Amino acid sequence: QVQLVESGGGLVQAGGSLRLSCVVSGRTLSTYAMGWFRQAPGKEREFVAAISWNGDNTQYEDSMKGRFTISRDNAKNTVYLQINSLKPEDTAVYSCAADSTFRFDYSDYEGYDYWGQGTQVTVSS
């Protein structure tokens, strides 16, 4: 059984940085493309970023480019999301997801096979 566990969230002041981690167990991480999504209270789930199985290709939501960086270490079965210059509007639960299929566009959350439970990021002004 594949499990995804996120960590690294917390309370941070605006302008700060966080690095979120997602550890995958049960299958080799290199089997999957990986994505990060976020959901703020009262809002729909929002695509943040995705990375191909070998890390050669990344995809970002347009509004996330520049402050968000997705990366992966298949040897550690871990995917990361670095968030810089945090803003209060970044407050949300951030979840990672694994997709076993090849797609040209990983922004659609319905295509993912497995999800983590999420980690809360709260940015104070």
Short mmCIF file of N, CA, C and O in Angstrom, two decimals:
data_model
loop_
_atom_site.label_atom_id
_atom_site.label_comp_id
_atom_site.label_asym_id
_atom_site.label_seq_id
_atom_site.Cartn_x
_atom_site.Cartn_y
_atom_site.Cartn_z
N GLN A 1 0.84 -1.19 0.00
CA GLN A 1 0.00 0.00 0.00
C GLN A 1 0.88 1.24 0.00
O GLN A 1 1.82 1.33 0.77
N VAL A 2 0.55 2.16 -0.86
CA VAL A 2 1.35 3.39 -0.97
C VAL A 2 0.86 4.40 0.04
O VAL A 2 -0.35 4.63 0.19
N GLN A 3 1.79 4.99 0.76
CA GLN A 3 1.46 6.03 1.72
C GLN A 3 2.30 7.26 1.46
O GLN A 3 3.50 7.14 1.15
N LEU A 4 1.68 8.41 1.61
CA LEU A 4 2.36 9.68 1.47
C LEU A 4 2.19 10.45 2.77
O LEU A 4 1.07 10.61 3.26
N VAL A 5 3.29 10.93 3.31
CA VAL A 5 3.24 11.67 4.56
C VAL A 5 3.98 12.99 4.39
O VAL A 5 5.19 13.00 4.12
N GLU A 6 3.23 14.08 4.58
CA GLU A 6 3.82 15.41 4.47
C GLU A 6 4.30 15.91 5.83
O GLU A 6 3.76 15.52 6.87
N SER A 7 5.26 16.79 5.77
CA SER A 7 5.74 17.45 6.98
C SER A 7 6.36 18.79 6.58
O SER A 7 6.55 19.06 5.39
N GLY A 8 6.67 19.59 7.59
CA GLY A 8 7.36 20.84 7.34
C GLY A 8 6.49 22.07 7.42
O GLY A 8 6.99 23.20 7.34
N GLY A 9 5.19 21.89 7.57
CA GLY A 9 4.31 23.04 7.70
C GLY A 9 4.46 23.69 9.06
O GLY A 9 5.17 23.19 9.94
N GLY A 10 3.77 24.80 9.24
CA GLY A 10 3.82 25.49 10.52
C GLY A 10 3.35 26.91 10.40
O GLY A 10 2.79 27.32 9.38
N LEU A 11 3.59 27.66 11.47
CA LEU A 11 3.24 29.07 11.53
C LEU A 11 4.49 29.89 11.23
O LEU A 11 5.52 29.72 11.88
N VAL A 12 4.39 30.76 10.26
CA VAL A 12 5.54 31.56 9.85
C VAL A 12 5.08 32.98 9.54
O VAL A 12 3.94 33.18 9.13
N GLN A 13 5.96 33.92 9.76
CA GLN A 13 5.64 35.31 9.45
C GLN A 13 5.76 35.57 7.95
O GLN A 13 6.53 34.91 7.25
N ALA A 14 5.00 36.52 7.50
CA ALA A 14 5.08 36.92 6.10
C ALA A 14 6.52 37.28 5.75
O ALA A 14 7.21 37.92 6.54
N GLY A 15 6.93 36.83 4.58
CA GLY A 15 8.30 37.05 4.14
C GLY A 15 9.24 35.90 4.45
O GLY A 15 10.35 35.84 3.91
N GLY A 16 8.79 34.99 5.29
CA GLY A 16 9.61 33.85 5.65
C GLY A 16 9.57 32.75 4.60
O GLY A 16 8.95 32.89 3.55
N SER A 17 10.23 31.64 4.94
CA SER A 17 10.32 30.51 4.02
C SER A 17 9.99 29.21 4.75
O SER A 17 10.18 29.11 5.97
N LEU A 18 9.55 28.25 3.98
CA LEU A 18 9.32 26.91 4.50
C LEU A 18 9.73 25.91 3.43
O LEU A 18 9.62 26.19 2.23
N ARG A 19 10.16 24.75 3.87
CA ARG A 19 10.37 23.63 2.95
C ARG A 19 9.50 22.48 3.41
O ARG A 19 9.71 21.93 4.50
N LEU A 20 8.55 22.14 2.59
CA LEU A 20 7.67 21.01 2.87
C LEU A 20 8.28 19.74 2.30
O LEU A 20 8.91 19.77 1.24
N SER A 21 8.06 18.64 3.00
CA SER A 21 8.55 17.35 2.54
C SER A 21 7.38 16.38 2.42
O SER A 21 6.40 16.47 3.15
N CYS A 22 7.52 15.45 1.50
CA CYS A 22 6.53 14.39 1.31
C CYS A 22 7.29 13.09 1.14
O CYS A 22 7.99 12.90 0.14
N VAL A 23 7.16 12.22 2.10
CA VAL A 23 7.83 10.92 2.05
C VAL A 23 6.86 9.87 1.55
O VAL A 23 5.74 9.75 2.06
N VAL A 24 7.29 9.12 0.57
CA VAL A 24 6.46 8.08 -0.03
C VAL A 24 6.96 6.71 0.43
O VAL A 24 8.17 6.43 0.37
N SER A 25 6.06 5.87 0.85
CA SER A 25 6.42 4.51 1.25
C SER A 25 5.49 3.52 0.57
O SER A 25 4.39 3.88 0.14
N GLY A 26 5.94 2.29 0.47
CA GLY A 26 5.12 1.26 -0.14
C GLY A 26 5.47 0.97 -1.59
O GLY A 26 5.25 -0.13 -2.08
N ARG A 27 5.96 1.96 -2.29
CA ARG A 27 6.43 1.77 -3.67
C ARG A 27 7.61 2.71 -3.89
O ARG A 27 7.76 3.72 -3.21
N THR A 28 8.40 2.39 -4.87
CA THR A 28 9.53 3.24 -5.20
C THR A 28 9.04 4.57 -5.76
O THR A 28 8.19 4.59 -6.65
N LEU A 29 9.57 5.65 -5.22
CA LEU A 29 9.11 6.97 -5.63
C LEU A 29 9.28 7.20 -7.12
O LEU A 29 8.45 7.87 -7.75
N SER A 30 10.32 6.64 -7.71
CA SER A 30 10.58 6.90 -9.12
C SER A 30 9.49 6.35 -10.04
O SER A 30 9.47 6.62 -11.23
N THR A 31 8.57 5.60 -9.47
CA THR A 31 7.45 5.09 -10.26
C THR A 31 6.46 6.21 -10.61
O THR A 31 5.68 6.09 -11.54
N TYR A 32 6.50 7.31 -9.84
CA TYR A 32 5.44 8.30 -9.92
C TYR A 32 5.93 9.70 -10.29
O TYR A 32 7.01 10.12 -9.88
N ALA A 33 5.08 10.39 -11.04
CA ALA A 33 5.17 11.84 -11.06
C ALA A 33 4.51 12.32 -9.77
O ALA A 33 3.61 11.66 -9.24
N MET A 34 4.95 13.45 -9.27
CA MET A 34 4.46 13.94 -8.00
C MET A 34 3.96 15.37 -8.12
O MET A 34 4.51 16.18 -8.87
N GLY A 35 2.93 15.67 -7.36
CA GLY A 35 2.38 17.01 -7.38
C GLY A 35 2.13 17.52 -5.98
O GLY A 35 2.01 16.76 -5.02
N TRP A 36 2.07 18.85 -5.88
CA TRP A 36 1.65 19.52 -4.65
C TRP A 36 0.41 20.35 -4.97
O TRP A 36 0.35 21.06 -5.99
N PHE A 37 -0.56 20.27 -4.06
CA PHE A 37 -1.79 21.04 -4.14
C PHE A 37 -2.00 21.73 -2.80
O PHE A 37 -1.43 21.32 -1.78
N ARG A 38 -2.82 22.74 -2.79
CA ARG A 38 -3.16 23.39 -1.53
C ARG A 38 -4.64 23.73 -1.51
O ARG A 38 -5.27 23.89 -2.56
N GLN A 39 -5.17 23.81 -0.30
CA GLN A 39 -6.57 24.16 -0.14
C GLN A 39 -6.71 25.05 1.08
O GLN A 39 -6.37 24.64 2.20
N ALA A 40 -7.19 26.25 0.85
CA ALA A 40 -7.45 27.20 1.92
C ALA A 40 -8.89 27.05 2.37
O ALA A 40 -9.74 26.57 1.62
N PRO A 41 -9.19 27.46 3.60
CA PRO A 41 -10.56 27.34 4.11
C PRO A 41 -11.56 28.05 3.19
O PRO A 41 -11.35 29.20 2.80
N GLY A 42 -12.61 27.32 2.84
CA GLY A 42 -13.65 27.90 2.02
C GLY A 42 -13.32 28.03 0.56
O GLY A 42 -14.11 28.58 -0.22
N LYS A 43 -12.16 27.50 0.16
CA LYS A 43 -11.76 27.59 -1.25
C LYS A 43 -11.54 26.20 -1.83
O LYS A 43 -11.37 25.23 -1.11
N GLU A 44 -11.53 26.14 -3.14
CA GLU A 44 -11.30 24.87 -3.82
C GLU A 44 -9.82 24.51 -3.79
O GLU A 44 -8.95 25.37 -3.63
N ARG A 45 -9.56 23.23 -3.97
CA ARG A 45 -8.19 22.77 -4.04
C ARG A 45 -7.50 23.41 -5.25
O ARG A 45 -8.08 23.53 -6.32
N GLU A 46 -6.26 23.77 -5.06
CA GLU A 46 -5.52 24.55 -6.06
C GLU A 46 -4.20 23.85 -6.37
O GLU A 46 -3.46 23.45 -5.46
N PHE A 47 -3.91 23.72 -7.64
CA PHE A 47 -2.63 23.15 -8.07
C PHE A 47 -1.50 24.11 -7.77
O PHE A 47 -1.61 25.31 -7.99
N VAL A 48 -0.40 23.55 -7.26
CA VAL A 48 0.78 24.36 -6.97
C VAL A 48 1.92 24.02 -7.94
O VAL A 48 2.40 24.88 -8.67
N ALA A 49 2.32 22.75 -7.94
CA ALA A 49 3.46 22.36 -8.77
C ALA A 49 3.48 20.85 -8.95
O ALA A 49 2.87 20.12 -8.17
N ALA A 50 4.18 20.40 -9.98
CA ALA A 50 4.36 18.98 -10.22
C ALA A 50 5.75 18.73 -10.78
O ALA A 50 6.38 19.64 -11.35
N ILE A 51 6.21 17.49 -10.63
CA ILE A 51 7.53 17.13 -11.10
C ILE A 51 7.48 15.73 -11.69
O ILE A 51 6.80 14.85 -11.16
N SER A 52 8.20 15.53 -12.79
CA SER A 52 8.20 14.23 -13.46
C SER A 52 8.94 13.21 -12.60
O SER A 52 9.65 13.54 -11.65
N TRP A 53 8.86 11.94 -13.01
CA TRP A 53 9.39 10.85 -12.21
C TRP A 53 10.90 10.98 -11.97
O TRP A 53 11.40 10.58 -10.93
N ASN A 54 11.61 11.55 -12.93
CA ASN A 54 13.06 11.66 -12.78
C ASN A 54 13.50 13.08 -12.45
O ASN A 54 14.70 13.34 -12.36
N GLY A 55 12.55 13.99 -12.30
CA GLY A 55 12.89 15.36 -11.94
C GLY A 55 13.27 16.24 -13.10
O GLY A 55 13.58 17.43 -12.90
N ASP A 56 13.25 15.72 -14.31
CA ASP A 56 13.70 16.50 -15.47
C ASP A 56 12.70 17.58 -15.87
O ASP A 56 13.08 18.57 -16.50
N ASN A 57 11.45 17.36 -15.54
CA ASN A 57 10.41 18.31 -15.95
C ASN A 57 9.61 18.76 -14.74
O ASN A 57 9.25 17.95 -13.89
N THR A 58 9.34 20.04 -14.67
CA THR A 58 8.50 20.59 -13.61
C THR A 58 7.39 21.44 -14.22
O THR A 58 7.51 21.94 -15.35
N GLN A 59 6.34 21.58 -13.48
CA GLN A 59 5.19 22.37 -13.92
C GLN A 59 4.71 23.17 -12.72
O GLN A 59 4.62 22.64 -11.61
N TYR A 60 4.39 24.44 -12.92
CA TYR A 60 3.90 25.30 -11.86
C TYR A 60 2.65 26.01 -12.29
O TYR A 60 2.47 26.37 -13.46
N GLU A 61 1.78 26.23 -11.32
CA GLU A 61 0.67 27.15 -11.54
C GLU A 61 1.30 28.52 -11.82
O GLU A 61 2.29 28.90 -11.18
N ASP A 62 0.75 29.24 -12.76
CA ASP A 62 1.39 30.50 -13.18
C ASP A 62 1.65 31.44 -12.01
O ASP A 62 2.70 32.08 -11.92
N SER A 63 0.69 31.53 -11.10
CA SER A 63 0.83 32.47 -9.98
C SER A 63 1.87 32.01 -8.96
O SER A 63 2.27 32.78 -8.08
N MET A 64 2.31 30.75 -9.07
CA MET A 64 3.27 30.19 -8.12
C MET A 64 4.72 30.31 -8.61
O MET A 64 5.65 30.06 -7.85
N LYS A 65 4.88 30.63 -9.86
CA LYS A 65 6.24 30.68 -10.41
C LYS A 65 7.06 31.75 -9.71
O LYS A 65 6.59 32.86 -9.48
N GLY A 66 8.28 31.39 -9.38
CA GLY A 66 9.20 32.33 -8.76
C GLY A 66 9.36 32.13 -7.26
O GLY A 66 10.47 32.20 -6.76
N ARG A 67 8.28 31.86 -6.53
CA ARG A 67 8.37 31.70 -5.08
C ARG A 67 8.34 30.24 -4.65
O ARG A 67 8.74 29.92 -3.53
N PHE A 68 7.84 29.37 -5.53
CA PHE A 68 7.70 27.95 -5.20
C PHE A 68 8.67 27.14 -6.05
O PHE A 68 8.80 27.38 -7.25
N THR A 69 9.31 26.17 -5.41
CA THR A 69 10.21 25.28 -6.13
C THR A 69 9.97 23.85 -5.69
O THR A 69 10.05 23.54 -4.50
N ILE A 70 9.65 23.00 -6.66
CA ILE A 70 9.45 21.59 -6.39
C ILE A 70 10.71 20.83 -6.77
O ILE A 70 11.36 21.14 -7.77
N SER A 71 11.04 19.83 -5.96
CA SER A 71 12.20 18.99 -6.25
C SER A 71 11.97 17.61 -5.66
O SER A 71 11.00 17.41 -4.92
N ARG A 72 12.82 16.68 -6.02
CA ARG A 72 12.64 15.33 -5.51
C ARG A 72 13.99 14.65 -5.33
O ARG A 72 14.96 14.96 -6.05
N ASP A 73 14.04 13.72 -4.40
CA ASP A 73 15.21 12.87 -4.17
C ASP A 73 14.69 11.45 -4.14
O ASP A 73 14.19 10.97 -3.11
N ASN A 74 14.79 10.78 -5.26
CA ASN A 74 14.24 9.42 -5.35
C ASN A 74 14.96 8.45 -4.42
O ASN A 74 14.37 7.48 -3.95
N ALA A 75 16.22 8.71 -4.15
CA ALA A 75 16.96 7.83 -3.24
C ALA A 75 16.39 7.89 -1.83
O ALA A 75 16.49 6.92 -1.07
N LYS A 76 15.79 9.03 -1.50
CA LYS A 76 15.19 9.20 -0.18
C LYS A 76 13.68 9.06 -0.22
O LYS A 76 13.01 9.29 0.80
N ASN A 77 13.15 8.74 -1.39
CA ASN A 77 11.69 8.61 -1.55
C ASN A 77 10.96 9.86 -1.07
O ASN A 77 9.89 9.77 -0.46
N THR A 78 11.53 11.00 -1.36
CA THR A 78 11.00 12.25 -0.83
C THR A 78 10.88 13.31 -1.92
O THR A 78 11.77 13.46 -2.76
N VAL A 79 9.79 14.04 -1.85
CA VAL A 79 9.55 15.20 -2.71
C VAL A 79 9.46 16.43 -1.82
O VAL A 79 8.94 16.36 -0.70
N TYR A 80 9.98 17.54 -2.33
CA TYR A 80 10.03 18.76 -1.54
C TYR A 80 9.28 19.89 -2.25
O TYR A 80 9.17 19.92 -3.48
N LEU A 81 8.82 20.82 -1.43
CA LEU A 81 8.28 22.07 -1.95
C LEU A 81 8.87 23.21 -1.13
O LEU A 81 8.57 23.34 0.06
N GLN A 82 9.72 23.97 -1.76
CA GLN A 82 10.31 25.14 -1.12
C GLN A 82 9.43 26.34 -1.41
O GLN A 82 9.10 26.60 -2.58
N ILE A 83 9.04 27.05 -0.36
CA ILE A 83 8.21 28.24 -0.53
C ILE A 83 8.94 29.42 0.09
O ILE A 83 9.25 29.42 1.29
N ASN A 84 9.21 30.41 -0.71
CA ASN A 84 9.90 31.61 -0.24
C ASN A 84 8.96 32.82 -0.25
O ASN A 84 7.92 32.80 -0.90
N SER A 85 9.36 33.85 0.46
CA SER A 85 8.59 35.11 0.50
C SER A 85 7.12 34.83 0.77
O SER A 85 6.24 35.29 0.04
N LEU A 86 6.87 34.07 1.81
CA LEU A 86 5.50 33.65 2.13
C LEU A 86 4.60 34.85 2.37
O LEU A 86 5.02 35.87 2.93
N LYS A 87 3.36 34.69 1.93
CA LYS A 87 2.33 35.73 2.07
C LYS A 87 1.15 35.15 2.85
O LYS A 87 0.93 33.93 2.83
N PRO A 88 0.39 35.99 3.51
CA PRO A 88 -0.79 35.47 4.24
C PRO A 88 -1.72 34.66 3.34
O PRO A 88 -2.33 33.69 3.81
N GLU A 89 -1.81 35.02 2.09
CA GLU A 89 -2.69 34.27 1.18
C GLU A 89 -2.16 32.89 0.82
O GLU A 89 -2.84 32.11 0.16
N ASP A 90 -0.95 32.57 1.26
CA ASP A 90 -0.42 31.22 1.08
C ASP A 90 -0.93 30.27 2.16
O ASP A 90 -0.68 29.06 2.10
N THR A 91 -1.63 30.81 3.15
CA THR A 91 -2.17 29.98 4.21
C THR A 91 -3.13 28.95 3.65
O THR A 91 -4.09 29.28 2.96
N ALA A 92 -2.82 27.67 3.93
CA ALA A 92 -3.61 26.57 3.37
C ALA A 92 -3.07 25.26 3.91
O ALA A 92 -2.00 25.21 4.52
N VAL A 93 -3.81 24.20 3.65
CA VAL A 93 -3.29 22.85 3.85
C VAL A 93 -2.64 22.43 2.55
O VAL A 93 -3.28 22.45 1.49
N TYR A 94 -1.38 22.05 2.63
CA TYR A 94 -0.63 21.62 1.45
C TYR A 94 -0.53 20.10 1.44
O TYR A 94 -0.10 19.49 2.42
N SER A 95 -0.92 19.52 0.30
CA SER A 95 -0.92 18.07 0.17
C SER A 95 -0.10 17.64 -1.03
O SER A 95 -0.11 18.30 -2.07
N CYS A 96 0.58 16.52 -0.88
CA CYS A 96 1.29 15.94 -2.02
C CYS A 96 0.47 14.78 -2.58
O CYS A 96 -0.37 14.20 -1.89
N ALA A 97 0.73 14.48 -3.85
CA ALA A 97 -0.01 13.42 -4.53
C ALA A 97 0.90 12.72 -5.52
O ALA A 97 1.84 13.33 -6.05
N ALA A 98 0.61 11.45 -5.78
CA ALA A 98 1.41 10.63 -6.68
C ALA A 98 0.58 10.18 -7.87
O ALA A 98 -0.57 9.76 -7.70
N ASP A 99 1.18 10.27 -9.04
CA ASP A 99 0.49 9.90 -10.28
C ASP A 99 1.34 8.90 -11.05
O ASP A 99 2.48 9.21 -11.39
N SER A 100 0.78 7.72 -11.32
CA SER A 100 1.54 6.67 -11.98
C SER A 100 1.47 6.74 -13.50
O SER A 100 2.12 5.95 -14.18
N THR A 101 0.69 7.66 -14.03
CA THR A 101 0.53 7.73 -15.48
C THR A 101 1.29 8.92 -16.05
O THR A 101 1.54 9.90 -15.36
N PHE A 102 1.65 8.81 -17.32
CA PHE A 102 2.29 9.93 -17.99
C PHE A 102 1.22 10.89 -18.52
O PHE A 102 0.29 10.47 -19.21
N ARG A 103 1.36 12.16 -18.20
CA ARG A 103 0.47 13.19 -18.73
C ARG A 103 1.30 14.39 -19.11
O ARG A 103 2.38 14.63 -18.57
N PHE A 104 0.79 15.16 -20.01
CA PHE A 104 1.46 16.41 -20.36
C PHE A 104 1.11 17.53 -19.37
O PHE A 104 1.83 18.51 -19.27
N ASP A 105 0.00 17.34 -18.67
CA ASP A 105 -0.46 18.37 -17.75
C ASP A 105 -0.86 17.70 -16.44
O ASP A 105 -1.82 16.93 -16.39
N TYR A 106 -0.14 18.02 -15.37
CA TYR A 106 -0.40 17.40 -14.07
C TYR A 106 -1.18 18.31 -13.13
O TYR A 106 -1.22 18.07 -11.94
N SER A 107 -1.82 19.32 -13.66
CA SER A 107 -2.54 20.25 -12.80
C SER A 107 -3.92 19.76 -12.38
O SER A 107 -4.52 20.33 -11.47
N ASP A 108 -4.42 18.74 -13.03
CA ASP A 108 -5.74 18.20 -12.71
C ASP A 108 -5.63 17.21 -11.57
O ASP A 108 -5.03 16.14 -11.73
N TYR A 109 -6.19 17.53 -10.42
CA TYR A 109 -6.04 16.68 -9.24
C TYR A 109 -6.71 15.31 -9.42
O TYR A 109 -6.33 14.35 -8.76
N GLU A 110 -7.65 15.20 -10.31
CA GLU A 110 -8.38 13.94 -10.48
C GLU A 110 -7.50 12.85 -11.09
O GLU A 110 -7.84 11.68 -11.04
N GLY A 111 -6.37 13.21 -11.67
CA GLY A 111 -5.53 12.22 -12.29
C GLY A 111 -4.58 11.51 -11.34
O GLY A 111 -3.93 10.54 -11.71
N TYR A 112 -4.51 11.97 -10.11
CA TYR A 112 -3.55 11.41 -9.16
C TYR A 112 -4.11 10.15 -8.50
O TYR A 112 -5.29 10.04 -8.23
N ASP A 113 -3.19 9.24 -8.19
CA ASP A 113 -3.59 7.95 -7.62
C ASP A 113 -3.62 7.95 -6.10
O ASP A 113 -4.46 7.30 -5.48
N TYR A 114 -2.67 8.64 -5.50
CA TYR A 114 -2.53 8.60 -4.05
C TYR A 114 -2.32 10.01 -3.51
O TYR A 114 -1.68 10.84 -4.16
N TRP A 115 -2.81 10.20 -2.28
CA TRP A 115 -2.72 11.52 -1.62
C TRP A 115 -2.25 11.37 -0.19
O TRP A 115 -2.55 10.39 0.48
N GLY A 116 -1.53 12.38 0.25
CA GLY A 116 -1.21 12.47 1.66
C GLY A 116 -2.31 13.21 2.39
O GLY A 116 -3.26 13.72 1.77
N GLN A 117 -2.17 13.30 3.70
CA GLN A 117 -3.19 13.95 4.51
C GLN A 117 -3.01 15.45 4.60
O GLN A 117 -3.92 16.16 5.01
N GLY A 118 -1.84 15.92 4.24
CA GLY A 118 -1.62 17.35 4.20
C GLY A 118 -0.88 17.89 5.41
O GLY A 118 -0.87 17.27 6.48
N THR A 119 -0.28 19.04 5.22
CA THR A 119 0.39 19.74 6.31
C THR A 119 -0.06 21.20 6.27
O THR A 119 -0.15 21.81 5.19
N GLN A 120 -0.37 21.74 7.43
CA GLN A 120 -0.92 23.09 7.52
C GLN A 120 0.20 24.13 7.45
O GLN A 120 1.19 24.05 8.18
N VAL A 121 0.01 25.10 6.59
CA VAL A 121 0.89 26.25 6.52
C VAL A 121 0.07 27.48 6.85
O VAL A 121 -0.96 27.74 6.22
N THR A 122 0.51 28.20 7.87
CA THR A 122 -0.18 29.42 8.28
C THR A 122 0.81 30.58 8.25
O THR A 122 1.87 30.50 8.88
N VAL A 123 0.47 31.61 7.53
CA VAL A 123 1.35 32.76 7.38
C VAL A 123 0.70 33.97 8.05
O VAL A 123 -0.41 34.37 7.68
N SER A 124 1.38 34.52 9.02
CA SER A 124 0.85 35.68 9.73
C SER A 124 1.40 36.97 9.10
O SER A 124 2.53 37.02 8.62
N SER A 125 0.59 37.99 9.17
CA SER A 125 0.99 39.28 8.56
C SER A 125 1.74 40.15 9.56
O SER A 125 1.81 39.85 10.73
#
